[in-house]
Coordinates of C-alpha atoms in Angstrom, one line a residue:
M1 CA 186.8 41.3 141.8
S2 CA 188.3 43.5 139.2
F3 CA 187.0 46.8 137.9
Q4 CA 186.6 45.2 134.4
Y5 CA 184.2 42.6 135.9
F6 CA 182.0 45.3 137.5
L7 CA 181.9 47.2 134.2
S8 CA 180.9 44.1 132.2
I9 CA 177.9 43.2 134.3
S10 CA 176.7 46.7 134.4
V11 CA 176.3 46.9 130.6
T12 CA 172.7 46.3 129.6
V13 CA 171.9 45.0 126.1
K14 CA 169.1 47.1 124.6
I15 CA 166.5 46.3 122.0
P16 CA 167.7 48.0 118.8
D17 CA 165.8 51.1 117.8
F18 CA 164.4 51.4 114.3
I19 CA 163.5 54.0 111.7
V20 CA 160.7 54.2 109.1
E21 CA 162.0 55.2 105.7
P22 CA 159.4 56.2 103.1
K23 CA 159.6 54.3 99.8
P24 CA 157.3 54.4 96.7
K25 CA 154.0 52.8 97.9
G26 CA 155.8 51.3 100.9
L27 CA 157.6 51.8 104.2
L28 CA 161.1 50.4 104.9
I29 CA 161.6 49.4 108.5
K30 CA 165.3 49.5 109.4
W31 CA 166.7 48.4 112.7
I32 CA 169.7 50.3 114.1
I33 CA 172.0 47.6 115.2
T34 CA 175.0 48.6 117.3
D35 CA 176.0 45.1 118.6
Y36 CA 175.7 42.5 115.9
Q37 CA 176.4 39.7 118.3
K38 CA 173.8 40.4 121.1
Q39 CA 171.3 42.5 119.1
R40 CA 170.7 39.9 116.4
L41 CA 167.0 39.5 115.7
R42 CA 165.3 36.2 116.7
F43 CA 161.8 37.3 115.9
Y44 CA 160.0 40.5 114.8
K45 CA 156.4 41.6 114.3
I46 CA 155.4 44.8 112.4
L47 CA 151.9 46.2 112.8
I48 CA 150.8 48.8 110.2
N49 CA 147.7 50.8 111.2
D50 CA 145.8 53.8 109.8
G51 CA 142.9 53.8 112.3
A52 CA 140.6 51.8 110.1
W53 CA 142.8 49.2 108.6
T54 CA 145.6 46.9 110.1
R55 CA 148.2 44.8 108.5
T56 CA 150.7 42.5 110.2
V57 CA 154.1 41.4 108.9
E58 CA 156.2 39.0 111.0
G59 CA 159.2 36.7 110.7
N60 CA 161.9 34.8 112.6
Q61 CA 164.9 35.7 110.3
N62 CA 167.9 37.7 111.4
V63 CA 167.3 40.7 109.3
T64 CA 168.2 44.4 109.6
E65 CA 165.4 45.8 107.4
V66 CA 162.0 44.8 106.1
L67 CA 160.0 46.5 103.3
V68 CA 156.2 46.7 103.8
D69 CA 154.9 47.4 100.3
E70 CA 151.5 47.9 98.5
L71 CA 150.6 50.8 100.8
E72 CA 148.7 54.0 99.7
P73 CA 151.1 56.8 98.7
C74 CA 151.1 59.8 101.1
H75 CA 148.7 58.0 103.5
F76 CA 149.5 58.4 107.2
Y77 CA 150.4 55.1 108.9
V78 CA 151.3 54.2 112.5
V79 CA 154.0 51.6 112.7
G80 CA 154.4 49.3 115.7
V81 CA 157.4 47.0 115.9
T82 CA 157.9 44.2 118.4
T83 CA 161.5 42.9 118.4
V84 CA 163.0 39.8 120.1
I85 CA 166.8 39.6 120.2
V86 CA 169.0 36.5 120.8
H87 CA 170.5 37.9 123.9
N88 CA 168.3 36.5 126.8
W89 CA 165.3 36.7 124.5
I90 CA 164.8 40.3 125.4
V91 CA 161.5 41.7 124.0
G92 CA 160.6 45.3 123.2
T93 CA 157.9 47.2 121.4
S94 CA 157.9 50.8 120.1
W95 CA 155.8 52.9 117.8
K96 CA 156.6 55.4 115.0
C97 CA 154.8 56.7 111.9
G98 CA 155.4 57.3 108.2
S99 CA 153.9 58.0 104.8
P100 CA 154.8 56.2 101.6
L101 CA 156.1 58.1 98.6
P102 CA 154.2 58.3 95.3
T103 CA 155.4 56.0 92.6
E104 CA 155.8 58.8 90.0
I105 CA 154.8 62.4 89.6
R106 CA 153.4 63.0 86.2
R107 CA 153.3 66.3 84.4
P108 CA 150.6 68.9 85.2
R109 CA 147.9 69.0 82.6
K110 CA 146.0 71.5 80.5
L111 CA 148.3 74.5 81.1
Q112 CA 146.4 77.5 79.9
V113 CA 147.3 81.2 79.6
Y114 CA 144.8 84.2 79.4
N115 CA 145.6 87.8 78.6
V116 CA 144.6 90.9 80.6
D117 CA 143.8 94.1 78.8
S118 CA 146.6 96.0 80.5
G119 CA 149.2 94.1 78.4
K120 CA 151.3 93.8 81.5
Q121 CA 149.6 90.8 83.1
Q122 CA 148.6 87.2 82.2
V123 CA 146.5 84.7 84.1
I124 CA 147.7 81.1 84.1
T125 CA 146.1 77.9 85.3
W126 CA 146.7 74.1 85.0
M127 CA 145.4 70.8 86.4
R128 CA 146.9 68.4 88.9
P129 CA 148.9 65.4 87.5
T130 CA 146.9 62.3 87.0
K131 CA 147.2 59.2 89.3
M132 CA 148.3 61.5 92.1
S133 CA 146.5 60.8 95.4
S134 CA 144.7 63.8 96.9
E135 CA 146.6 63.1 100.1
C136 CA 149.9 64.0 98.4
R137 CA 150.8 67.6 99.2
I138 CA 152.6 68.8 96.1
Y139 CA 153.7 72.2 95.0
Y140 CA 154.4 73.7 91.6
V141 CA 157.3 75.5 90.0
L142 CA 156.3 77.7 87.1
Y143 CA 159.0 78.5 84.5
R144 CA 158.6 81.7 82.5
S145 CA 160.8 83.0 79.6
S146 CA 160.8 85.4 76.7
E147 CA 163.2 86.8 74.2
K148 CA 163.7 89.9 76.4
E149 CA 164.3 88.3 79.8
D150 CA 166.1 85.3 81.4
L151 CA 164.2 82.4 82.9
V152 CA 162.0 83.3 85.8
K153 CA 160.9 80.7 88.4
Q154 CA 157.8 81.1 90.6
T155 CA 156.5 78.7 93.2
F156 CA 152.8 78.0 93.9
N157 CA 150.8 75.7 96.2
S158 CA 147.8 75.4 94.0
V159 CA 146.8 74.9 90.3
G160 CA 145.5 78.5 90.0
P161 CA 144.3 80.7 88.5
H162 CA 147.4 82.8 89.2
L163 CA 148.0 86.4 88.1
I164 CA 151.4 86.9 86.6
D165 CA 152.4 90.5 86.9
G166 CA 155.2 92.8 85.7
L167 CA 155.1 91.7 82.0
R168 CA 155.8 93.8 79.0
P169 CA 153.1 94.5 76.4
H170 CA 153.1 92.8 73.0
V171 CA 155.8 90.2 74.1
V172 CA 155.5 86.4 73.7
Y173 CA 156.0 84.6 77.0
A174 CA 156.6 80.8 77.2
Y175 CA 155.4 78.9 80.3
R176 CA 156.1 75.4 81.7
V177 CA 155.1 74.0 85.0
Q178 CA 156.5 71.2 87.1
A179 CA 155.1 69.4 90.2
Y180 CA 157.2 68.6 93.3
F181 CA 156.6 66.3 96.2
G182 CA 159.1 67.6 98.8
L183 CA 162.4 67.6 97.0
I184 CA 161.3 65.0 94.5
P185 CA 160.7 66.6 91.0
G186 CA 158.0 65.4 88.7
A187 CA 157.7 65.6 84.9
V188 CA 157.6 69.0 83.2
S189 CA 154.5 70.0 81.3
S190 CA 154.5 70.9 77.7
T191 CA 155.3 74.6 76.8
V192 CA 152.5 77.1 76.2
K193 CA 153.3 80.4 74.5
E194 CA 151.1 83.5 74.6
R195 CA 151.7 87.1 73.5
T196 CA 150.6 89.8 75.8
F197 CA 148.1 92.4 74.6
P198 CA 149.5 95.7 73.2
G199 CA 148.2 97.4 76.2
E200 CA 146.5 100.7 76.7
R201 CA 147.4 103.9 74.9
P202 CA 149.9 105.9 76.8
A203 CA 148.8 109.2 78.4
T204 CA 148.9 112.2 76.1
P205 CA 151.1 115.0 77.6
Y206 CA 149.4 118.4 78.1
D207 CA 150.5 121.9 79.1
F208 CA 153.5 121.4 76.8
K209 CA 155.5 124.6 76.6
L210 CA 159.0 125.9 75.9
V211 CA 160.8 128.1 78.4
P212 CA 163.4 130.4 76.7
M213 CA 166.9 130.2 78.1
I214 CA 170.3 131.4 76.8
R215 CA 170.9 129.5 73.6
S216 CA 168.6 126.8 74.8
L217 CA 164.9 125.9 75.3
K218 CA 163.6 124.0 78.3
L219 CA 160.7 121.7 77.5
L220 CA 158.0 121.3 80.2
W221 CA 154.9 119.1 80.1
T222 CA 152.4 117.4 82.3
L223 CA 150.9 113.9 82.4
P224 CA 147.5 113.0 83.9
E225 CA 147.8 111.9 87.5
G226 CA 148.8 108.3 87.9
Q227 CA 149.5 107.8 84.2
C228 CA 153.3 108.1 84.2
A229 CA 153.6 104.3 84.2
T230 CA 151.9 104.1 80.8
V231 CA 154.8 105.9 79.2
E232 CA 158.0 104.0 78.3
N233 CA 159.7 106.7 76.1
Y234 CA 159.1 110.0 74.5
F235 CA 159.8 111.0 70.9
I236 CA 160.8 114.6 70.3
W237 CA 161.0 116.2 66.9
L238 CA 163.2 119.3 66.3
D239 CA 164.1 120.6 62.9
G240 CA 163.2 117.3 61.2
S241 CA 165.2 115.2 63.6
A242 CA 163.7 112.7 66.1
Y243 CA 165.1 112.2 69.5
L244 CA 164.3 109.3 71.9
L245 CA 163.9 110.2 75.5
E246 CA 163.6 107.5 78.1
N247 CA 160.8 108.0 80.7
K248 CA 162.6 108.5 84.1
N249 CA 159.6 110.0 85.8
K250 CA 160.6 113.5 84.7
T251 CA 158.5 115.8 82.6
E252 CA 161.2 118.2 81.4
F253 CA 164.0 118.3 78.9
V254 CA 166.5 121.0 77.8
F255 CA 167.7 121.5 74.2
I256 CA 171.1 123.3 74.3
D257 CA 173.3 125.0 71.7
L258 CA 170.4 126.4 69.8
H259 CA 170.5 129.6 67.7
P260 CA 169.4 132.6 69.6
C261 CA 166.4 134.5 68.4
R262 CA 165.5 131.7 66.0
F263 CA 161.9 130.5 66.1
Y264 CA 161.7 126.8 66.9
T265 CA 158.7 124.4 66.7
I266 CA 159.0 121.2 68.8
E267 CA 156.7 118.2 68.7
L268 CA 156.3 115.7 71.6
V269 CA 154.8 112.2 71.6
A270 CA 154.6 109.7 74.5
V271 CA 155.2 106.0 73.6
S272 CA 154.2 102.9 75.5
A273 CA 156.3 99.8 76.0
A274 CA 154.4 98.2 73.1
S275 CA 155.3 101.1 70.8
V276 CA 151.8 102.5 71.0
K277 CA 151.9 106.3 70.6
S278 CA 149.9 109.0 72.2
G279 CA 148.5 112.1 70.7
K280 CA 151.0 114.6 69.4
V281 CA 151.6 117.9 71.2
T282 CA 153.4 120.9 69.8
A283 CA 155.0 124.0 71.2
S284 CA 157.0 126.9 69.8
G285 CA 159.6 129.3 71.3
T286 CA 162.8 131.3 70.8
P287 CA 166.1 130.9 72.7
L288 CA 167.6 134.0 74.4
S289 CA 170.8 135.6 73.2
E290 CA 174.0 135.8 75.3
S291 CA 174.6 139.4 74.2
K292 CA 172.5 142.2 75.8
S293 CA 173.0 144.2 72.7
Q294 CA 171.3 141.6 70.5
V295 CA 167.5 142.0 71.1
C296 CA 165.3 139.3 69.6
I297 CA 162.3 140.5 67.8
S298 CA 160.1 138.2 69.8
T299 CA 160.7 136.1 72.9
Y300 CA 157.2 135.0 73.4
V301 CA 156.2 131.4 73.8
I302 CA 153.2 129.7 72.3
Y303 CA 152.0 126.1 72.6
H304 CA 149.4 124.1 70.8
V305 CA 148.0 120.6 71.4
S306 CA 147.0 118.5 68.5
K307 CA 144.5 115.6 69.1
E308 CA 145.8 113.8 66.1
N309 CA 147.8 110.6 66.6
V310 CA 151.2 110.1 65.1

C-alpha cells in the first residue's frame, strides 16, 4: 500500500463554512467552498430568528450564496444554516448572526443654530433623518466654515444640543451636518448660517502710566483679573498717530527714539476681536536725556483715566 493511498483516505471532506454579509434590508448567506467537486450543495436550510420571530428559507439547488431579504434594517438576527453536500450526503449545522443595513441614510433635519452672549460660542442642534430605524446606531459629522478659517469637522453621537466653542465674535459661520452608519455616508443637510454676537466689551486698562527712560517711555498698565482674553489688540495714540499692538498677554510697551525732555501724552484703548473698544485711558510723561549736563525741567509722570468710550 503506497503512501499516497494512506494520504487519500485520511482526508476528510468537511461541510463548507459560511459568512453572513449585511445588505440593505437583507442578509447574504455565502458558503466558503474550497472543493467544488465534493462540497457542492445538495440541500440547504436557512433559519432566521430574532427571539420572537422565525423565518425559514430552503432549497435543493447547488448555490454558493442566498439572499434573505425584506428584513428589518439594523435589527439583530441569529442565522442557522443546515447544509447537505453531495459527498456522502454529509450534513452539518452551524450558527452565526448579523444585522441588515439601512436602505438609505437621509439628511438630518431642522438644523438650528443659537448664539451665546459671549460672541465666542454657538449652540447647534438637529433632528434624526426620517425613515431611519431607532435600532440603527448612527453618528454625525458637523462641518463648520467661515471666511476666516478653513473647514472644520467635528463628530457627535447625538443630535444635540451641542456647544461649539472657540469662535470669533461678529463672524458668520456656516454649518452642515451628515449622518453616518459605520463607514456608510448619508445625505448632507442644507447649510445654515449664523453670525456670532459682537461679544462683551473688552476690559478697560487701569493704572496706566509712563516710566521715563533714556530717549524712550515705557508704558505700563493693568487689566482686571481674568479679563485678558477679552482683549484682541490695543490702539495707542502718540502725537496724532495710531499704533496697533497685538495682545500677547503682556501689559507693557516701550516707545523709543523720543525727544528727551519733551512732554508726551499717550492714549490707550483695548479692542475686542469684534472691534468693540474699551474706555480710553491717558497718561503723560517726559523721556530722560542721555547727557547729564542736560537737565529736564520736569521728569515727573502723571496719568489720567477717562471713562469715555472711543
